[in-house]
Tab-separated table of C-alpha atoms in Angstrom:
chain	number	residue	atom	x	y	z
D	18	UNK	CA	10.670	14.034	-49.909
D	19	UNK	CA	9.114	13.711	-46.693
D	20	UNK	CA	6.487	15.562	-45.292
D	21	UNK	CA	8.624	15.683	-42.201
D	22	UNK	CA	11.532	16.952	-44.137
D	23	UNK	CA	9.743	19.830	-46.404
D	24	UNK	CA	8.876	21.217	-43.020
D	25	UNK	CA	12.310	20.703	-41.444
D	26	UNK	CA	13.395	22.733	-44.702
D	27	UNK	CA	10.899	24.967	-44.463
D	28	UNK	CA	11.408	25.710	-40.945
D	29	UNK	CA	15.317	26.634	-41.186
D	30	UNK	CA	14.570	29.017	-44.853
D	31	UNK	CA	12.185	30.823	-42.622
D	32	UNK	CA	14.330	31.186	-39.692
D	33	UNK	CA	17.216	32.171	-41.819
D	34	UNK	CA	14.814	34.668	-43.382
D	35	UNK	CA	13.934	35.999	-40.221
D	36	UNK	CA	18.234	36.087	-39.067
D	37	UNK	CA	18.365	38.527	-42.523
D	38	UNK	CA	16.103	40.929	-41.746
D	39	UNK	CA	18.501	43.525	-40.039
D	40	UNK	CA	17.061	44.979	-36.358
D	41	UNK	CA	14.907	47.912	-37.048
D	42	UNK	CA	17.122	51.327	-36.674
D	43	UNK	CA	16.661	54.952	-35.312
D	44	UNK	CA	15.540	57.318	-37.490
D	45	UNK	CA	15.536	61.181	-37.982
D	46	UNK	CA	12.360	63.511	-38.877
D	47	UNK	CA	11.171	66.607	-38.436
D	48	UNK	CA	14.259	68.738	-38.784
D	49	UNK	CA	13.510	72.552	-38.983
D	50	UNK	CA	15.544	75.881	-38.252
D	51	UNK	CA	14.658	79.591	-38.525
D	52	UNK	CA	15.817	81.739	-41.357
D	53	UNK	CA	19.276	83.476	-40.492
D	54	UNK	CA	21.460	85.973	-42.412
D	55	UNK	CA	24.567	84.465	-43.971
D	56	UNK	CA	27.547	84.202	-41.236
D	57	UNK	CA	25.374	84.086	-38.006
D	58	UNK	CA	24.337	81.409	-35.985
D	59	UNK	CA	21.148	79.023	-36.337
D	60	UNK	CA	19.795	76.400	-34.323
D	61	UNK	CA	18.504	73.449	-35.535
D	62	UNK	CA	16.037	70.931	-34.207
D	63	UNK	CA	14.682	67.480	-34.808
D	64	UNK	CA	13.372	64.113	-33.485
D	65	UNK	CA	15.052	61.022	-32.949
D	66	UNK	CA	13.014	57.763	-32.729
D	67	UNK	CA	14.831	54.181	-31.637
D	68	UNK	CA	12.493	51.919	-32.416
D	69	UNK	CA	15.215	48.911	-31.248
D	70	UNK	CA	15.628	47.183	-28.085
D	71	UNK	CA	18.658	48.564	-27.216
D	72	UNK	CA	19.924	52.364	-26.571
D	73	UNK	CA	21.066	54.150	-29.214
D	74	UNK	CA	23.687	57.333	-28.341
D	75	UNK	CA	23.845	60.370	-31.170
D	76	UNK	CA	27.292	61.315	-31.337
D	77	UNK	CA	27.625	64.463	-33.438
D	78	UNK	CA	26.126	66.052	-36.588
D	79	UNK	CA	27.314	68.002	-39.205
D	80	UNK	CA	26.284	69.815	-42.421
D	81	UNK	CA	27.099	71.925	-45.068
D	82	UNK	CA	25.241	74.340	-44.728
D	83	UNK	CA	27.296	75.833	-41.720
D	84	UNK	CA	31.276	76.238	-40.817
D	85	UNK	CA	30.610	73.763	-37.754
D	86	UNK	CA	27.484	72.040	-36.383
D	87	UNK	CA	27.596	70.464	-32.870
D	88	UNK	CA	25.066	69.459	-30.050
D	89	UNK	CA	24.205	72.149	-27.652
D	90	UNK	CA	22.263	72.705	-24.617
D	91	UNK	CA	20.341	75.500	-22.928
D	92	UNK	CA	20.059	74.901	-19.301
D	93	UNK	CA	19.324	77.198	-16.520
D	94	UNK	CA	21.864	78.535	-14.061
D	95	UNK	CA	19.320	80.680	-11.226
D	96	UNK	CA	17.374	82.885	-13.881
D	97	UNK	CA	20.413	82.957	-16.535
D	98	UNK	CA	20.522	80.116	-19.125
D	99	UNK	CA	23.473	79.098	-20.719
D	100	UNK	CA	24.851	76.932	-23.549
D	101	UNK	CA	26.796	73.921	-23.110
D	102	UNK	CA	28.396	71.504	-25.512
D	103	UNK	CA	27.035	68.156	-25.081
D	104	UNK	CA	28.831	64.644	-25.972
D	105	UNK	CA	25.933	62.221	-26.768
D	106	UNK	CA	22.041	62.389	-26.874
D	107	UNK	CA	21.082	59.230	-25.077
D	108	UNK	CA	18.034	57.723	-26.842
D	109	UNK	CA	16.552	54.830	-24.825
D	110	UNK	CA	14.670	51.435	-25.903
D	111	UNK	CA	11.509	52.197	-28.220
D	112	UNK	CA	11.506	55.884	-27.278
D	113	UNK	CA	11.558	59.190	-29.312
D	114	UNK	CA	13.872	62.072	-28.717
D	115	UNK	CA	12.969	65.685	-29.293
D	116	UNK	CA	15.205	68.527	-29.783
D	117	UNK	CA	13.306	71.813	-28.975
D	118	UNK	CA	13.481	75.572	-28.186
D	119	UNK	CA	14.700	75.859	-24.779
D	120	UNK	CA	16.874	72.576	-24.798
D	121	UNK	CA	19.134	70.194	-26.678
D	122	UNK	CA	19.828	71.835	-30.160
D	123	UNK	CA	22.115	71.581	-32.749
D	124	UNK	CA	24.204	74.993	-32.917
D	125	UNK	CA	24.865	75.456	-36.243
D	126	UNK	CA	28.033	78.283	-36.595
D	127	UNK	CA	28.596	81.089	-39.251
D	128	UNK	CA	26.046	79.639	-41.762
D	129	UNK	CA	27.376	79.755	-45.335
D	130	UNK	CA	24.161	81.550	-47.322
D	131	UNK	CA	21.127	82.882	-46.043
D	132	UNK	CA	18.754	80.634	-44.975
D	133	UNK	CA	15.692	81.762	-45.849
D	134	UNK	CA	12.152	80.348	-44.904
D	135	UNK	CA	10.971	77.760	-47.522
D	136	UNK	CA	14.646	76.855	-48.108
D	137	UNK	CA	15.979	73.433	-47.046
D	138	UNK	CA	19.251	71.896	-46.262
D	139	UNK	CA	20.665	68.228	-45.516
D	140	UNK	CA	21.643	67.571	-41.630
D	141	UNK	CA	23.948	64.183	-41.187
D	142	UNK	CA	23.003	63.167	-37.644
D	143	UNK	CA	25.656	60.197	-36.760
D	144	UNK	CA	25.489	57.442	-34.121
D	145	UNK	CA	27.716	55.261	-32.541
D	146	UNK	CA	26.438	52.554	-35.350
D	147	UNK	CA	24.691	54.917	-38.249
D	148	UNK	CA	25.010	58.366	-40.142
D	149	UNK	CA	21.837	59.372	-40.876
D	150	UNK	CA	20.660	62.117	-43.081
D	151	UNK	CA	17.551	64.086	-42.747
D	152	UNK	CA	16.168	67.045	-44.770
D	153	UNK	CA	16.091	70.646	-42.650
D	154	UNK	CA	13.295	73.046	-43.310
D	155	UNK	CA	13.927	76.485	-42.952
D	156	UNK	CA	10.507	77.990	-41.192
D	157	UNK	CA	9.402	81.256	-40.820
I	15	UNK	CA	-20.603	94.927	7.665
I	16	UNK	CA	-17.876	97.766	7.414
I	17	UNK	CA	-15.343	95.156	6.711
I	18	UNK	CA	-17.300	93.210	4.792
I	19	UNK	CA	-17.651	95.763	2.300
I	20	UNK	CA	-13.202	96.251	1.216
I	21	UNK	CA	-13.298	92.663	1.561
I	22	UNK	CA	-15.811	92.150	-0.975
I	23	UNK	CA	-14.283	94.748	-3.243
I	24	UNK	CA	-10.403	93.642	-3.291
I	25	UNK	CA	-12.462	90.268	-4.101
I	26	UNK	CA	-13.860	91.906	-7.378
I	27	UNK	CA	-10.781	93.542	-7.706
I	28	UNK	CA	-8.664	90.226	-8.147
I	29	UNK	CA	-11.340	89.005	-10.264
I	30	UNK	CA	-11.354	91.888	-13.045
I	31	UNK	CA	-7.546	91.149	-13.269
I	32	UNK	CA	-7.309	89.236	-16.629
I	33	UNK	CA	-5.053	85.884	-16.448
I	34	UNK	CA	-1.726	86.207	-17.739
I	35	UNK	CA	1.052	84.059	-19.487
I	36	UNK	CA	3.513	85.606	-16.894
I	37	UNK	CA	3.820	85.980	-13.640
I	38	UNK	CA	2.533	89.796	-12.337
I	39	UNK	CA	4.707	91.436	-9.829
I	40	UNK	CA	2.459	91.188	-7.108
I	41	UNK	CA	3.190	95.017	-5.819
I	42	UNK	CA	4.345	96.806	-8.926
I	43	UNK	CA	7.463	99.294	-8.632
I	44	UNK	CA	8.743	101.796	-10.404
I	45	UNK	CA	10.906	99.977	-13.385
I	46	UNK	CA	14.613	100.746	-12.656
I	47	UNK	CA	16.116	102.878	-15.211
I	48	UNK	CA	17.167	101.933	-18.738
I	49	UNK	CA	18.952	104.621	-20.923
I	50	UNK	CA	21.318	103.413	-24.098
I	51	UNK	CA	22.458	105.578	-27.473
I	52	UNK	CA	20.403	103.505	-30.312
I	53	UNK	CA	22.712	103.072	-33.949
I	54	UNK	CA	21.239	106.043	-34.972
I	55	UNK	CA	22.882	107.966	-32.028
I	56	UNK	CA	19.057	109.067	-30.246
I	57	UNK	CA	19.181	107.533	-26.713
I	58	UNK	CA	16.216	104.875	-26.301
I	59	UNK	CA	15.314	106.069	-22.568
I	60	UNK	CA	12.677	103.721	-20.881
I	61	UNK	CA	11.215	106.790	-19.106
I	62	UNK	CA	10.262	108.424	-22.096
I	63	UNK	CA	7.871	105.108	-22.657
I	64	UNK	CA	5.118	106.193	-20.446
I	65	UNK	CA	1.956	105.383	-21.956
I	66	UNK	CA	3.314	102.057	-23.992
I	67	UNK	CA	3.412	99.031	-23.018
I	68	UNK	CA	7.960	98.309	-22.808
I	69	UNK	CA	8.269	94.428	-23.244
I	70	UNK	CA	12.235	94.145	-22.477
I	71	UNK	CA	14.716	90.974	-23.145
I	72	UNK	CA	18.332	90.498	-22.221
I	73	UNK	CA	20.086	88.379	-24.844
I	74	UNK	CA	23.402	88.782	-27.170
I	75	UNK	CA	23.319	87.966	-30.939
I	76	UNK	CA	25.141	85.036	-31.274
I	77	UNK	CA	22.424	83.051	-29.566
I	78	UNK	CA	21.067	80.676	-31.815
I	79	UNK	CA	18.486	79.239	-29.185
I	80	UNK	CA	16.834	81.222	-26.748
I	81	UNK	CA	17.216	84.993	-28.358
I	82	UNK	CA	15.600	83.901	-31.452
I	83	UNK	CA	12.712	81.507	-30.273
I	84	UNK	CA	11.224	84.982	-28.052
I	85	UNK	CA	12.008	87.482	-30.446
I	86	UNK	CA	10.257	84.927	-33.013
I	87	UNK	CA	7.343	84.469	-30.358
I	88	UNK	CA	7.409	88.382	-30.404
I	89	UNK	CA	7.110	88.521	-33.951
I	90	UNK	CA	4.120	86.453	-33.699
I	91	UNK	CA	2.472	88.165	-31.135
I	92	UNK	CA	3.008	91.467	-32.953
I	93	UNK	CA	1.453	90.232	-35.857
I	94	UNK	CA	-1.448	88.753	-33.798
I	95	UNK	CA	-2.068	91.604	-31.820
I	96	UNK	CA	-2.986	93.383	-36.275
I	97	UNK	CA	-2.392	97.311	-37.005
I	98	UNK	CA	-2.735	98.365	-33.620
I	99	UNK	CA	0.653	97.217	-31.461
I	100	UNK	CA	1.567	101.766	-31.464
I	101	UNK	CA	0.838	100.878	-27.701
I	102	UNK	CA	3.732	98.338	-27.120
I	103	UNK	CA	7.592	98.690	-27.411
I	104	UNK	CA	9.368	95.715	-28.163
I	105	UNK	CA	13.403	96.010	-26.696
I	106	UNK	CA	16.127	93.684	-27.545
I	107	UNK	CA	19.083	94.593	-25.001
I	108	UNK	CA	22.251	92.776	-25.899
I	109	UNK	CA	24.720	91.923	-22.718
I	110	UNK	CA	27.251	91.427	-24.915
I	111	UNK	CA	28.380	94.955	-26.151
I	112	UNK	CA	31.920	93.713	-26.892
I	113	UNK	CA	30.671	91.852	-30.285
I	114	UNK	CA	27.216	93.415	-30.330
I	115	UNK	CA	27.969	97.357	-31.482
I	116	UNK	CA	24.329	99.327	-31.396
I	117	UNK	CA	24.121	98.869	-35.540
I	118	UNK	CA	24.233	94.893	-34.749
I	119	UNK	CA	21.711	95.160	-31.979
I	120	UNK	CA	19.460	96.960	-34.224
I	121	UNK	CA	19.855	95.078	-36.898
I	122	UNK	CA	19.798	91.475	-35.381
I	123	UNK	CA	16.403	92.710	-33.809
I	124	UNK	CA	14.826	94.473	-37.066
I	125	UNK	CA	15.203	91.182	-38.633
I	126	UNK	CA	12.321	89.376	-36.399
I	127	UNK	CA	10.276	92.691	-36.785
I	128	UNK	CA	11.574	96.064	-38.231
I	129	UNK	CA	10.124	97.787	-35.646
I	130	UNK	CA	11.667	96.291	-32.906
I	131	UNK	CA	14.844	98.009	-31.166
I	132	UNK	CA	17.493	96.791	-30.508
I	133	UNK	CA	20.218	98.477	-27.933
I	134	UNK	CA	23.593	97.842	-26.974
I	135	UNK	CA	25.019	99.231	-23.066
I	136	UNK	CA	28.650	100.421	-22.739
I	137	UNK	CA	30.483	98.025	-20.522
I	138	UNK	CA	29.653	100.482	-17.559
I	139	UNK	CA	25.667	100.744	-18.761
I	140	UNK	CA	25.679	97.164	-18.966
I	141	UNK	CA	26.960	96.793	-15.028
I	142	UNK	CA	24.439	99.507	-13.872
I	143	UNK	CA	21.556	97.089	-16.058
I	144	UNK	CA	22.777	94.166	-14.280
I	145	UNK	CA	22.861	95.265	-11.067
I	146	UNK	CA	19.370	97.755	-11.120
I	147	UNK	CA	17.519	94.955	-12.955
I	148	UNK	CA	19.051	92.216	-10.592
I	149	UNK	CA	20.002	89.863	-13.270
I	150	UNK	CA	23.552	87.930	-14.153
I	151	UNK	CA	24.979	87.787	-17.525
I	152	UNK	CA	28.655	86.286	-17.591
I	153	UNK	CA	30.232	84.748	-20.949
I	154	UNK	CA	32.240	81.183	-21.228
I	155	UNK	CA	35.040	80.215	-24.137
I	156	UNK	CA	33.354	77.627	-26.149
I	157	UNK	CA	36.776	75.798	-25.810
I	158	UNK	CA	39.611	76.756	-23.303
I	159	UNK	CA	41.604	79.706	-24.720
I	160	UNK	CA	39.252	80.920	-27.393
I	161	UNK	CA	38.609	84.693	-27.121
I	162	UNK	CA	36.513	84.595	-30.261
I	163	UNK	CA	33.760	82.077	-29.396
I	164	UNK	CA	32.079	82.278	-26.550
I	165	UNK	CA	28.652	81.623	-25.094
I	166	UNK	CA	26.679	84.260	-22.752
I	167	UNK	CA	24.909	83.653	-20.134
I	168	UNK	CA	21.506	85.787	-19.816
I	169	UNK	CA	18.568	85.750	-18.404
I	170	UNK	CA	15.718	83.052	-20.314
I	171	UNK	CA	12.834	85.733	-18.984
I	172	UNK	CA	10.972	88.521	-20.587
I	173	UNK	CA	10.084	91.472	-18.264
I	174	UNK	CA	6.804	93.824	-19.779
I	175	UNK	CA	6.750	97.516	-17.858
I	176	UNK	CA	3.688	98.978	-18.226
I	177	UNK	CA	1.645	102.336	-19.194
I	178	UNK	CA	2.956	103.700	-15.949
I	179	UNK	CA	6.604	102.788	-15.890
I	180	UNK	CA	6.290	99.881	-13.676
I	181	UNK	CA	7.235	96.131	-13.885
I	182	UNK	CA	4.688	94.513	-14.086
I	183	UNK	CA	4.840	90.960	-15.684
I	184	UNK	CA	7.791	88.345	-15.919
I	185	UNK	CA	7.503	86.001	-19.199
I	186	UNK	CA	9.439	82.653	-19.117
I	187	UNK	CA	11.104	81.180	-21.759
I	188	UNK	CA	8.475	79.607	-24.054
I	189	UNK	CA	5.345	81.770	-23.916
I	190	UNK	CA	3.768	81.628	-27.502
I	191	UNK	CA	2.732	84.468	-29.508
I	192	UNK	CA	-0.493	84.403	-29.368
I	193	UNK	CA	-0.724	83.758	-25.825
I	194	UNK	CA	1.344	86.848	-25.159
I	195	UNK	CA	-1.036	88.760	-27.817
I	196	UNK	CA	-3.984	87.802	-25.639
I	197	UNK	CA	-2.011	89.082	-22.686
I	198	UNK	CA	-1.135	92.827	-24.364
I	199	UNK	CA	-4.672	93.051	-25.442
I	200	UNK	CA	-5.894	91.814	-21.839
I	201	UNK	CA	-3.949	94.604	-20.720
I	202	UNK	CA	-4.897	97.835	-22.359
């Protein structure tokens, strides 16, 4: 073989190689609620970081742990602040999302047991191209 | 020289006032009145609260967002603040007395801290609240033609009357525990 050719070969393994390696995803992380009596309503929180070059949209969560779980936010209206259902959590290019007190939260409805702090629970948090699960603490 | 002299000591004045998480009212006024049954059928009556320090929040149970993070923050100042919070009342008023009866108030707010209270208007109280404490609470079907879940608007504020009946600082949403501690110690 030619030392033209093993580096023609080598050339295409390594740029197949490099077509394999799927584009890096979003991922999900620090998930946390506050303990709640069984039947009420939680909120939970957690980050979102799209490391890719393109936008990724959450589209809707849900978990066991409650009757229904959906997107929420708190905005103001003049003084009073008010919840609103919300479609899709826009997550640009290489930026991180936070969900937080005050804002975009998950609403999690008539929890099924007590969630108590120390406790933990799993949270599916879907896109328009991934379901991703992530771990929620319960926190005093 | 004769001017000089009130000048100088409003100056001092403004300077012995400690720095607050909240915004003071800058010409404190008589707190409007607040008078609701508790569970246990006592009345809670803000008058009665001379001498204490009333921190007050308008909210409604079924908030999982915004009722819990400043009752939490309460919590946390409470326990910052050690053995010695006899001083400061801590008042959870629901504005939504059609699902909140006076046992839920009180319970929803004894489970941040058991000695918080928590108080739920008549229909009629609640108006009278509304319109004496200038505030807007209104509630919206989480989907059209549910009658079960709704959402409430409130306000996102904290109001703190002081020793003498007077309003005299308004929280926002998001003050921390132990910055409101610092504030309640600030202020005895």
């Amino acid at each position: 073989m030619t030392r033209s050719l093993r580096c023609t070969i080598l050339g295409v393994a390594t740029l197949i190689a490099a077509c394999d390696r799927p584009a890096p995803g979003p991922s999900v992380g620090e998930a946390w609620t506050r303990p709640t009596p069984a039947g009420e309503t939680a909120a939970a929180y957690f980050s979102i970081s799209n490391p890719s070059d393109s936008l990724v949209e959450v589209t809707g969560v849900s978990s066991e742990v409650a009757a229904s779980a959906s997107l929420h936010q708190s905005m103001d209206h003049e003084g009073s602040v008010m919840m609103h259902g919300i479609e899709v959590i826009p997550v640009p290019a290489k930026q991180t999302f936070t969900l937080l007190p005050g804002g975009t939260h998950v609403m999690l409805e008539k929890v099924r047991r007590e969630l108590r702090a120390g406790d933990t629970f799993t949270l599916t948090v879907r896109t328009r191209r991934d379901s991703l699960t992530v771990l929620v603490s319960v926190r005093p | 020289m004769r001017r000089l002299i009130p000048a100088l000591l409003l100056l001092v004045a403004a300077c012995g006032e400690p720095k607050l998480h909240g915004a003071r009212f800058e010409q404190p006024t008589a707190a409007p009145a607040l008078s609701i049954a508790r569970a246990d059928g006592a009345r809670f009556d803000l008058a009665a609260q001379r001498g204490a320090h009333v921190l007050l929040f308008f909210g409604y149970t079924h908030c999982p967002d915004i009722c819990p993070t400043t009752l939490s923050d309460w919590a946390r100042a409470k326990q910052a603040l050690g053995a010695d919070t006899t001083g400061v009342r801590w008042v959870f008023v629901t504005v939504d007395p059609a699902r909140d009866t006076p046992e839920v108030a009180q319970r929803y707010a004894a489970r941040f801290d058991p000695s918080f209270v928590g108080l739920s208007p008549t229909e009629t109280e609640l108006a009278a609240l509304k319109q004496a404490w200038g505030f807007a609470a209104w509630s919206e079907a989480v989907t059209p033609a549910d009658t079960v879940n709704y959402t409430v608007a409130h306000p996102a504020y904290a109001m703190l009357v002081d020793r003498q009946g007077r309003l005299a600082v308004r929280y926002p949403f998001g003050v921390r525990g132990a910055d409101l501690a610092a504030d309640l110690k600030a202020l005895r």
